[in-house]
Amino acid sequence: MKKLTILCAMLTLLLFTVGCSTQKATSETPKENAKISLAMLRLTSSAPLFIALEKGYFAEENLDVTPEWFDAAHPIAVATASSKVDIGATGITASLFNMAAADQKLAIVADKGREEKGFPSSALIANTTAYDNGLTTIENLKGKRIGITQIGSTFHYMIGRLLESKGLALSDVELVPLGKLSAVMAALESKQIDACILNEPNITKVQTAGYGKLVAQVGDTIPYQTSGIFFSPEFVKNEDLAIRFLRAYAKACNYYYDAALDKKSPEKFEEVVQIIAKFTKAPVEDIKIGLPYIDRDGRLLADDIKTQIDWYASHNMLNGQLTATQVVNTTLLEKALKK
């Protein structure tokens, strides 16, 4: 009887051990490998994405993220809204809002750069001759030619808000849409335009080259969720992939904030600058001057999305009705942060 009891105990222990091993194996089952296309620009505000790519944070989630490089925000919005790419990372524009109003279910899910007082990101730049002739304040823009990429772009929005902050209107200036950032910079250099909005590292580039001078930092005048991470209508349906991507992205935002903004470690600061330089192809010293504010966890300045929608609607650039809740999805990031 004693032997039977011992045998039963041993059998119970064996079954318990096997059960635990099975449970452990199940919990450690590798995540399904997935390929993800990411549309983006070579801008400093993409730093967390560069970090996640370079340091293998996406690979840790078994995600094969392939960057697809664009020259302007609007084509990224179009590619993402039509699910030609899985994820877009760029400025939040009128075209993006119009696609959402047309019932294309893309979702703005995370911060990718905002205008925050004390942090250089986007700025009003005058060509050197215009600046020397008195174009040194926002108020002096009246009657000037202002270069932007496209109507309804973030640059359009920023110049409009800057003018309105000083009692002026868009009708007080001549807007010159030039399509690409490179074309805007070329027009500034050749004095075809008096001023423009640029972001880093381009602000530092034009000042270093000597053909542009800083008039005002946008963030010192208005708080503004300039750009975001947004998911295509197809990608947003896959919650597992969405959370895995955002978990890696939030980890990179943490790393960027601690290294570049809090500057907790000189070694990590230098590492982040080198990573940004690699992807933007900008000089290291230029990058150090203009590191933009990005939320430590990648959280959106969600209230500002409503402000933007209302502004575009009031300037007849929004077709149809749209509320912020239709286009903003903060739930996925919150789930990613909990995990």
XYZ file of C-alpha atoms in Angstrom:
339
model
C 0.000 0.000 0.000
C 2.878 2.315 0.894
C 4.549 1.612 -2.477
C 1.269 2.401 -4.265
C 0.994 5.726 -2.423
C 4.557 6.664 -3.362
C 3.904 5.636 -6.958
C 0.767 7.787 -7.102
C 2.650 10.750 -5.645
C 5.406 10.377 -8.204
C 2.877 10.147 -11.007
C 1.121 13.288 -9.766
C 4.436 15.136 -9.627
C 5.302 13.983 -13.144
C 1.946 15.143 -14.521
C 2.337 18.512 -12.757
C 5.838 18.955 -14.206
C 4.690 18.082 -17.714
C 1.755 20.450 -17.341
C 4.013 23.316 -16.246
C 6.426 22.631 -19.105
C 3.579 22.634 -21.601
C 2.214 25.893 -20.182
C 5.685 27.500 -20.316
C 6.245 26.319 -23.877
C 2.849 27.711 -24.893
C 3.555 31.108 -23.295
C 6.918 31.282 -25.044
C 5.597 30.309 -28.461
C 7.296 32.658 -30.916
C 5.119 35.424 -32.333
C 4.163 34.974 -35.963
C 6.663 36.659 -38.264
C 5.120 39.503 -40.226
C 6.311 41.856 -42.946
C 5.225 45.482 -42.527
C 5.642 48.371 -44.979
C 6.290 51.766 -43.383
C 5.981 54.992 -45.407
C 8.098 57.810 -44.008
C 10.230 60.904 -44.588
C 13.902 61.423 -43.785
C 13.198 63.896 -40.970
C 14.597 64.196 -37.457
C 11.098 63.727 -36.031
C 11.211 60.132 -37.305
C 13.937 59.430 -34.723
C 12.042 56.764 -32.718
C 11.359 54.826 -35.918
C 15.040 55.031 -36.862
C 15.969 53.816 -33.358
C 13.507 50.908 -33.487
C 14.896 49.860 -36.870
C 18.553 50.263 -35.911
C 18.386 48.705 -32.444
C 16.195 45.781 -33.457
C 13.088 46.664 -31.436
C 10.798 45.675 -34.312
C 12.795 42.475 -34.810
C 12.251 41.652 -31.106
C 8.531 41.579 -31.895
C 9.243 39.363 -34.913
C 8.301 42.197 -37.259
C 10.147 42.717 -40.534
C 9.575 46.457 -41.046
C 10.592 47.829 -44.437
C 10.832 51.631 -44.830
C 9.447 53.175 -48.013
C 10.832 56.693 -48.466
C 8.646 59.583 -49.660
C 9.261 63.312 -50.335
C 5.991 64.802 -49.023
C 3.211 64.071 -46.533
C 0.254 63.878 -48.949
C 1.477 60.839 -50.936
C 2.057 58.999 -47.639
C -1.517 59.718 -46.557
C -2.821 58.448 -49.906
C -0.693 55.277 -49.796
C -1.757 54.518 -46.218
C -5.457 55.284 -46.664
C -5.563 52.969 -49.690
C -3.649 50.235 -47.762
C -0.817 50.286 -50.307
C 1.418 50.570 -47.250
C 0.582 49.282 -43.789
C 1.740 52.270 -41.747
C 2.309 55.947 -42.504
C 4.546 58.214 -40.462
C 4.300 61.860 -41.422
C 2.433 65.133 -41.025
C -1.255 65.201 -40.164
C -2.787 66.967 -43.152
C -6.107 68.035 -44.640
C -5.858 65.187 -47.150
C -5.635 62.661 -44.323
C -8.719 64.165 -42.661
C -10.599 64.182 -45.969
C -9.862 60.501 -46.490
C -11.166 59.766 -43.008
C -14.272 61.870 -43.699
C -14.803 59.791 -46.861
C -15.056 56.728 -44.593
C -11.571 55.345 -45.163
C -10.883 53.823 -41.782
C -7.289 54.850 -41.210
C -6.351 55.637 -37.633
C -3.911 58.096 -36.043
C -2.414 56.035 -33.223
C 0.730 57.702 -31.845
C 2.870 60.827 -31.656
C 5.664 61.332 -34.180
C 6.588 64.888 -33.370
C 4.832 67.925 -32.021
C 5.457 71.619 -31.636
C 6.240 72.236 -27.989
C 7.552 75.451 -26.475
C 11.293 75.314 -25.955
C 11.873 72.434 -28.356
C 12.953 73.219 -31.944
C 11.067 71.316 -34.609
C 9.371 73.501 -37.241
C 10.139 77.152 -37.828
C 9.408 80.137 -40.027
C 12.503 80.886 -42.105
C 13.066 83.987 -44.260
C 15.576 84.160 -47.083
C 18.601 86.127 -45.918
C 17.923 89.176 -48.120
C 14.292 89.434 -46.988
C 15.366 89.075 -43.362
C 17.998 91.776 -43.712
C 15.318 94.009 -45.274
C 13.045 93.666 -42.233
C 11.261 90.305 -42.435
C 12.163 89.497 -38.839
C 8.712 88.913 -37.287
C 5.480 87.106 -38.148
C 3.729 90.490 -38.450
C 6.095 91.440 -41.301
C 4.820 88.582 -43.482
C 2.005 90.713 -44.902
C 2.297 90.904 -48.696
C 5.121 88.332 -48.855
C 5.467 85.157 -50.945
C 5.424 82.113 -48.687
C 6.543 78.705 -49.921
C 4.687 75.572 -48.833
C 4.727 71.998 -50.094
C 1.017 71.651 -50.874
C -2.359 73.202 -50.113
C -3.726 71.510 -47.007
C -0.284 70.429 -45.792
C 1.121 70.842 -42.305
C 3.126 73.795 -43.662
C -0.104 75.423 -44.898
C -1.701 74.888 -41.486
C 1.287 76.240 -39.563
C 1.630 79.425 -41.614
C -2.110 79.986 -41.278
C -2.057 79.574 -37.506
C 1.046 81.778 -37.151
C -0.589 84.564 -39.176
C -3.818 84.326 -37.202
C -1.899 84.490 -33.911
C -0.841 88.026 -34.942
C -4.195 89.171 -36.310
C -3.372 88.435 -39.948
C -4.978 85.973 -42.381
C -3.850 83.679 -45.176
C -5.280 86.224 -47.621
C -2.614 88.688 -46.428
C 0.168 86.614 -48.042
C 0.775 84.845 -51.357
C 1.096 81.104 -50.867
C 3.376 79.315 -53.324
C 2.822 75.502 -53.394
C 6.034 73.817 -54.593
C 5.334 70.114 -54.064
C 8.498 68.922 -52.322
C 10.597 70.115 -49.422
C 13.646 70.176 -51.663
C 11.814 72.530 -54.044
C 10.804 74.811 -51.174
C 14.425 75.035 -50.023
C 15.647 75.688 -53.568
C 13.084 78.498 -53.968
C 14.223 80.037 -50.681
C 17.849 79.931 -51.814
C 17.059 81.478 -55.208
C 14.826 84.128 -53.540
C 11.726 83.077 -55.493
C 9.955 83.081 -52.131
C 10.434 85.415 -49.185
C 9.877 82.817 -46.477
C 8.691 79.305 -45.714
C 8.113 76.828 -42.915
C 10.806 74.166 -42.585
C 11.531 71.450 -40.059
C 14.739 69.920 -38.764
C 17.310 69.080 -39.967
C 16.446 71.424 -42.872
C 16.198 74.521 -40.652
C 19.804 74.090 -39.597
C 20.865 73.202 -43.155
C 19.637 76.473 -44.672
C 21.054 78.573 -41.835
C 24.417 76.821 -42.075
C 24.418 77.338 -45.841
C 23.723 81.029 -45.249
C 20.601 81.556 -47.368
C 17.975 81.453 -44.606
C 17.438 83.049 -41.195
C 15.135 82.055 -38.341
C 12.097 84.283 -37.784
C 10.079 82.214 -35.278
C 9.809 78.715 -33.868
C 6.277 77.386 -34.435
C 6.145 75.685 -31.019
C 6.807 78.972 -29.238
C 3.557 80.321 -30.723
C 1.190 77.327 -30.932
C 1.106 73.819 -29.438
C 0.576 71.504 -32.388
C 0.519 67.754 -33.035
C 2.480 68.114 -36.253
C 2.810 64.499 -37.273
C 1.744 61.057 -36.238
C 1.887 57.340 -36.777
C -1.218 56.172 -38.583
C -2.416 52.720 -39.576
C -4.052 51.753 -42.846
C -7.668 50.503 -42.880
C -6.413 46.933 -43.334
C -3.557 47.037 -40.822
C -5.665 48.522 -38.010
C -7.874 45.401 -38.123
C -4.963 43.212 -36.958
C -4.769 44.076 -33.266
C -1.923 41.661 -32.539
C 0.370 43.201 -35.160
C -0.730 46.724 -34.229
C 0.117 46.207 -30.556
C 3.446 44.553 -31.340
C 4.435 47.450 -33.601
C 3.401 50.045 -31.025
C 5.175 48.208 -28.210
C 8.431 48.425 -30.168
C 7.707 52.042 -31.118
C 6.975 53.069 -27.510
C 10.221 51.436 -26.408
C 12.078 53.525 -28.997
C 10.254 56.698 -27.866
C 11.432 55.987 -24.306
C 14.987 55.574 -25.539
C 14.839 58.769 -27.623
C 13.326 60.871 -24.829
C 15.830 59.749 -22.191
C 18.825 60.057 -24.500
C 18.005 63.107 -26.638
C 15.697 65.261 -24.512
C 16.587 64.403 -20.907
C 20.182 63.662 -21.971
C 20.641 61.176 -19.140
C 23.648 59.584 -20.815
C 26.189 61.363 -23.074
C 26.961 58.036 -24.737
C 23.312 57.362 -25.569
C 22.851 60.941 -26.784
C 25.715 60.500 -29.229
C 24.343 57.111 -30.283
C 20.895 58.563 -31.056
C 22.399 61.453 -33.017
C 24.459 59.001 -35.086
C 21.356 56.891 -35.801
C 19.400 59.965 -36.946
C 22.329 61.089 -39.110
C 22.478 57.686 -40.765
C 18.826 57.785 -41.837
C 18.433 61.512 -42.591
C 21.864 61.848 -44.204
C 22.306 65.134 -42.296
C 25.494 66.285 -40.528
C 25.738 65.269 -36.883
C 26.275 68.839 -35.660
C 23.117 70.004 -37.482
C 21.064 67.265 -35.825
C 22.258 68.178 -32.335
C 20.895 71.703 -32.721
C 17.332 70.673 -33.546
C 16.047 67.577 -31.739
C 12.231 67.824 -31.604
C 9.882 66.994 -28.746
C 8.266 63.562 -28.874
C 6.212 62.148 -26.008
C 8.178 59.649 -23.916
C 5.550 56.939 -24.462
C 4.520 58.061 -27.937
C 1.161 59.404 -26.753
C -0.719 61.831 -29.002
C -1.688 65.371 -28.090
C -5.166 64.075 -28.857
C -7.122 67.270 -28.083
C -5.196 69.111 -30.802
C -6.621 66.828 -33.508
C -10.026 68.453 -32.970
C -8.421 71.906 -33.237
C -6.901 70.937 -36.585
C -10.129 69.459 -37.950
C -12.039 72.615 -36.978
C -9.386 74.843 -38.613
C -9.381 72.959 -41.921
C -13.194 72.950 -41.939
C -13.314 76.726 -41.312
C -10.954 77.271 -44.267
C -13.059 75.118 -46.616
C -10.432 72.398 -46.903
C -12.504 69.616 -45.351
C -15.115 67.836 -47.439
C -17.885 66.334 -45.356
C -18.220 65.894 -41.611
C -15.503 64.518 -39.342
C -14.957 64.282 -35.606
C -11.682 63.542 -33.850
C -13.063 60.267 -32.471
C -13.494 58.971 -36.037
C -9.796 59.270 -36.839
C -7.957 58.996 -33.491
C -7.314 55.588 -31.911
C -5.381 55.762 -28.634
C -6.632 52.379 -27.383
C -4.021 50.340 -29.255
C -1.083 52.262 -27.781
C -2.526 51.986 -24.267
C -2.804 48.220 -24.715
C 0.794 48.104 -26.003
C 2.047 50.072 -22.976
C 0.269 47.713 -20.563
C 2.025 44.739 -22.146
